[in-house]
CSV table of C-alpha atoms in Angstrom, one decimal:
chain,number,residue,atom,x,y,z
A,1,MET,CA,-14.0,-12.8,-24.9
A,2,LYS,CA,-13.0,-12.4,-21.2
A,3,LEU,CA,-13.2,-15.6,-19.0
A,4,GLN,CA,-15.3,-14.6,-15.9
A,5,LEU,CA,-14.5,-16.3,-12.6
A,6,PHE,CA,-17.7,-15.1,-10.9
A,7,PRO,CA,-21.2,-13.7,-11.5
A,8,GLN,CA,-21.0,-10.0,-12.1
A,9,GLU,CA,-21.7,-7.8,-9.1
A,10,ASN,CA,-18.7,-5.5,-9.1
A,11,ALA,CA,-19.7,-3.0,-6.4
A,12,GLY,CA,-17.1,-4.8,-4.2
A,13,LEU,CA,-14.4,-4.6,-6.7
A,14,ASP,CA,-15.0,-0.9,-7.1
A,15,LEU,CA,-14.6,-0.3,-3.4
A,16,LEU,CA,-11.4,-2.3,-3.4
A,17,SER,CA,-10.3,-0.3,-6.2
A,18,ARG,CA,-11.0,3.0,-4.4
A,19,MET,CA,-9.1,1.7,-1.5
A,20,ALA,CA,-6.0,1.1,-3.7
A,21,ALA,CA,-6.4,4.6,-5.0
A,22,GLN,CA,-6.1,5.9,-1.6
A,23,GLY,CA,-2.6,4.3,-1.6
A,24,VAL,CA,-1.9,6.4,-4.6
A,25,ARG,CA,-2.8,9.5,-3.0
A,26,GLY,CA,-1.0,8.4,0.3
A,27,THR,CA,2.3,8.0,-1.3
A,28,ALA,CA,2.0,11.3,-3.2
A,29,THR,CA,1.2,13.1,0.0
A,30,LEU,CA,4.0,11.5,1.8
A,31,SER,CA,6.3,12.4,-1.1
A,32,GLU,CA,5.2,15.9,-0.7
A,33,ALA,CA,6.1,15.9,3.1
A,34,LEU,CA,9.5,14.7,2.6
A,35,GLY,CA,10.2,17.7,0.4
A,36,ALA,CA,8.4,20.2,2.6
A,37,GLU,CA,9.6,22.7,5.2
A,38,PRO,CA,9.2,21.5,8.8
A,39,GLU,CA,6.3,23.9,9.4
A,40,GLU,CA,4.3,22.1,6.6
A,41,PHE,CA,4.6,18.8,8.4
A,42,PRO,CA,1.6,18.7,10.6
A,43,ARG,CA,-0.8,19.7,7.8
A,44,LEU,CA,0.5,16.9,5.6
A,45,ALA,CA,0.4,14.5,8.4
A,46,GLU,CA,-3.2,15.6,9.0
A,47,GLU,CA,-3.8,14.9,5.2
A,48,LEU,CA,-2.7,11.4,5.6
A,49,HIS,CA,-4.7,11.0,8.8
A,50,ALA,CA,-7.8,11.9,6.8
A,51,LEU,CA,-6.8,9.7,3.9
A,52,GLU,CA,-6.4,6.7,6.3
A,53,ALA,CA,-9.9,7.7,8.0
A,54,GLU,CA,-11.4,7.6,4.4
A,55,THR,CA,-10.0,4.3,3.7
A,56,THR,CA,-11.5,3.0,6.8
A,57,GLU,CA,-14.6,4.2,5.9
A,58,LEU,CA,-14.3,2.3,2.4
A,59,HIS,CA,-13.5,-0.9,4.3
A,60,PHE,CA,-16.7,-0.6,6.3
A,61,ALA,CA,-18.7,0.2,3.3
A,62,LEU,CA,-17.3,-3.1,1.7
A,63,MET,CA,-18.4,-5.0,4.7
A,64,THR,CA,-21.9,-3.6,4.5
A,65,GLN,CA,-21.9,-4.4,0.6
A,66,MET,CA,-20.9,-7.9,1.3
A,67,ARG,CA,-23.6,-8.5,3.9
A,68,THR,CA,-26.4,-7.0,1.7
A,69,SER,CA,-25.5,-8.2,-1.7
A,70,PHE,CA,-26.7,-11.7,-2.8
A,71,ILE,CA,-24.2,-12.0,-5.4
A,72,ASN,CA,-20.5,-11.0,-4.7
A,73,PRO,CA,-17.8,-11.1,-7.4
A,74,LEU,CA,-15.4,-13.0,-4.9
A,75,PRO,CA,-15.8,-15.2,-1.9
A,76,ARG,CA,-16.8,-12.9,0.9
A,77,GLU,CA,-13.5,-14.0,3.0
A,78,ASP,CA,-11.3,-12.9,-0.2
A,79,LEU,CA,-13.0,-9.5,-0.3
A,80,TYR,CA,-12.4,-9.0,3.5
A,81,ASP,CA,-8.8,-10.1,3.4
A,82,LEU,CA,-8.0,-7.9,0.4
A,83,SER,CA,-9.6,-5.0,2.2
A,84,LEU,CA,-7.7,-5.7,5.4
A,85,ILE,CA,-4.3,-5.5,3.4
A,86,LEU,CA,-5.1,-2.3,1.8
A,87,LEU,CA,-6.3,-0.8,5.1
A,88,SER,CA,-3.1,-1.9,6.6
A,89,LEU,CA,-1.1,-0.2,3.7
A,90,MET,CA,-2.7,3.0,4.6
A,91,GLU,CA,-2.0,2.7,8.3
A,92,ARG,CA,1.7,2.2,7.4
A,93,LEU,CA,1.8,5.5,5.2
A,94,ASP,CA,-0.1,7.2,7.8
A,95,SER,CA,2.5,6.2,10.6
A,96,ALA,CA,5.3,7.3,8.1
A,97,ALA,CA,3.8,10.7,7.9
A,98,GLU,CA,3.4,11.0,11.5
A,99,ILE,CA,7.0,10.0,12.2
A,100,VAL,CA,8.1,12.7,9.7
A,101,SER,CA,5.9,15.3,11.7
A,102,LEU,CA,6.7,14.2,15.2
A,103,TYR,CA,10.3,13.9,14.7
A,104,LYS,CA,10.4,16.9,12.2
A,105,LEU,CA,12.6,14.9,10.0
A,106,THR,CA,14.6,16.8,7.5
A,107,ASN,CA,17.5,15.8,5.0
A,108,VAL,CA,16.0,12.5,4.5
A,109,SER,CA,17.9,10.1,2.4
A,110,ARG,CA,17.1,9.8,-1.3
A,111,ARG,CA,16.3,6.4,-0.8
A,112,ALA,CA,12.9,7.5,0.8
A,113,ALA,CA,12.0,9.1,-2.6
A,114,GLU,CA,13.2,5.8,-4.4
A,115,GLN,CA,10.9,3.7,-2.1
A,116,LEU,CA,8.0,6.0,-2.5
A,117,GLU,CA,8.5,5.9,-6.4
A,118,VAL,CA,8.1,2.1,-6.4
A,119,LEU,CA,5.3,2.2,-3.6
A,120,GLY,CA,3.3,4.5,-5.9
A,121,ARG,CA,3.8,2.4,-8.9
A,122,GLN,CA,2.7,-0.7,-6.9
A,123,ALA,CA,-0.4,1.2,-5.8
A,124,GLU,CA,-1.3,2.2,-9.4
A,125,LEU,CA,-1.1,-1.2,-10.6
A,126,SER,CA,-3.4,-2.4,-7.7
A,127,VAL,CA,-6.1,0.2,-8.5
A,128,ALA,CA,-6.6,-1.6,-11.8
A,129,ALA,CA,-6.1,-5.2,-10.6
A,130,MET,CA,-8.7,-4.8,-7.9
A,131,ARG,CA,-11.3,-3.5,-10.5
A,132,THR,CA,-10.6,-6.5,-12.7
A,133,LEU,CA,-10.6,-9.3,-10.1
A,134,ALA,CA,-13.6,-10.9,-11.6
A,135,SER,CA,-11.6,-12.2,-14.6
A,136,LEU,CA,-8.2,-13.8,-15.2
A,137,ASP,CA,-7.1,-11.0,-17.7
A,138,ASP,CA,-3.6,-9.7,-17.0
A,139,LEU,CA,-3.7,-10.7,-13.3
A,140,GLU,CA,-0.8,-13.0,-13.8
A,141,ASP,CA,1.3,-10.1,-14.9
A,142,TYR,CA,0.1,-8.1,-12.1
A,143,TRP,CA,1.2,-10.7,-9.6
A,144,ILE,CA,4.6,-11.0,-11.1
A,145,GLU,CA,5.3,-7.3,-11.4
A,146,MET,CA,4.2,-6.7,-7.8
A,147,LEU,CA,6.9,-9.5,-6.7
A,148,ARG,CA,9.5,-7.8,-8.9
A,149,LEU,CA,8.8,-4.3,-7.3
A,150,SER,CA,8.7,-5.5,-3.8
A,151,LYS,CA,12.3,-7.1,-4.2
A,152,ARG,CA,13.5,-3.6,-5.6
A,153,VAL,CA,12.1,-2.1,-2.3
A,154,GLU,CA,13.8,-4.7,-0.2
A,155,ARG,CA,17.3,-3.9,-1.9
A,156,THR,CA,16.7,-0.1,-1.4
A,157,HIS,CA,15.7,-0.6,2.3
A,158,ARG,CA,18.9,-2.6,3.0
A,159,MET,CA,21.0,0.2,1.4
A,160,TRP,CA,19.3,2.9,3.2
A,161,LEU,CA,20.0,1.1,6.6
A,162,ALA,CA,23.6,0.7,5.8
A,163,GLU,CA,24.0,4.3,4.9
A,164,LEU,CA,22.1,5.4,8.1
A,165,ILE,CA,24.5,3.5,10.2
A,166,HIS,CA,27.3,5.1,8.8
A,167,ASP,CA,26.0,8.8,8.6
A,168,HIS,CA,23.9,9.1,11.6
A,169,LYS,CA,24.3,9.1,15.4
A,170,ALA,CA,22.2,6.7,17.5
A,171,LEU,CA,19.1,8.8,18.1
A,172,SER,CA,19.1,10.2,14.6
A,173,TYR,CA,19.5,6.7,13.3
A,174,ILE,CA,16.6,5.5,15.3
A,175,ARG,CA,14.2,8.2,13.9
A,176,HIS,CA,15.2,7.8,10.3
A,177,ARG,CA,15.2,4.0,10.7
A,178,ASP,CA,11.5,4.2,12.0
A,179,LEU,CA,10.7,5.9,8.6
A,180,ALA,CA,12.5,3.5,6.6
A,181,ASP,CA,10.9,0.5,8.2
A,182,GLN,CA,7.4,2.0,7.7
A,183,LEU,CA,8.1,2.3,3.9
A,184,ALA,CA,9.3,-1.0,3.7
A,185,ALA,CA,6.4,-2.4,5.8
A,186,ALA,CA,4.1,-0.6,3.3
A,187,SER,CA,5.7,-2.4,0.5
A,188,LYS,CA,5.2,-5.7,2.1
A,189,GLU,CA,1.5,-5.1,2.4
A,190,LEU,CA,1.4,-4.4,-1.3
A,191,ARG,CA,3.4,-7.7,-1.9
A,192,ARG,CA,0.9,-9.6,0.4
A,193,LEU,CA,-1.8,-8.1,-1.9
A,194,GLY,CA,-0.1,-9.4,-5.1
A,195,THR,CA,0.6,-12.8,-3.5
A,196,TYR,CA,-3.1,-13.0,-2.5
A,197,VAL,CA,-4.2,-12.4,-6.1
A,198,GLY,CA,-1.9,-14.9,-7.2
A,199,ASN,CA,-3.4,-17.4,-4.7
A,200,ILE,CA,-6.8,-16.7,-6.1
A,201,LEU,CA,-5.7,-17.2,-9.7
A,202,VAL,CA,-4.0,-20.6,-8.7
A,203,ARG,CA,-7.0,-21.7,-6.7
A,204,GLU,CA,-9.5,-20.7,-9.7
A,205,SER,CA,-7.5,-21.9,-12.6
């Protein structure tokens, strides 16, 4: 039998899960952009703009749901903070796509693909975690795995920056570093998400 933390009104959790799913779509679109020809960059950047806009709409839908629902699956402040983290994630991915398009970045380091692989995995885990926040089942594993994956991203980011310094002149270095930093920041948002879930588990245990 599942241990339930809160009464069951899971519309808010479904919206959070849908926001996390936008992160999965965003990392896939950004991965496509990194392998595309420069003439495709504007279209793919626009796709990510659209995903970010859809995520914002989901955020506002969650705000409306919280105000109109008598029973919420988590305290309203928790739902709000989790939603803001997922929105920030999409803003980071959107910014990364815009950087690729504006700077017409080509020959991007393989470190970017490594980062996006981990980001996609973090986002996939978060889809399921957001849907099951009303119970304790498996969320401790989620919290721990998000921390492990974020440390992997941090190591890759450091190696990427070291390679950029060695391989690029100043202007090119700045542009590629902008991309590297946005991907690292996206992973930090997902780490924040996992840590917030951990805080909920500790608080309610």
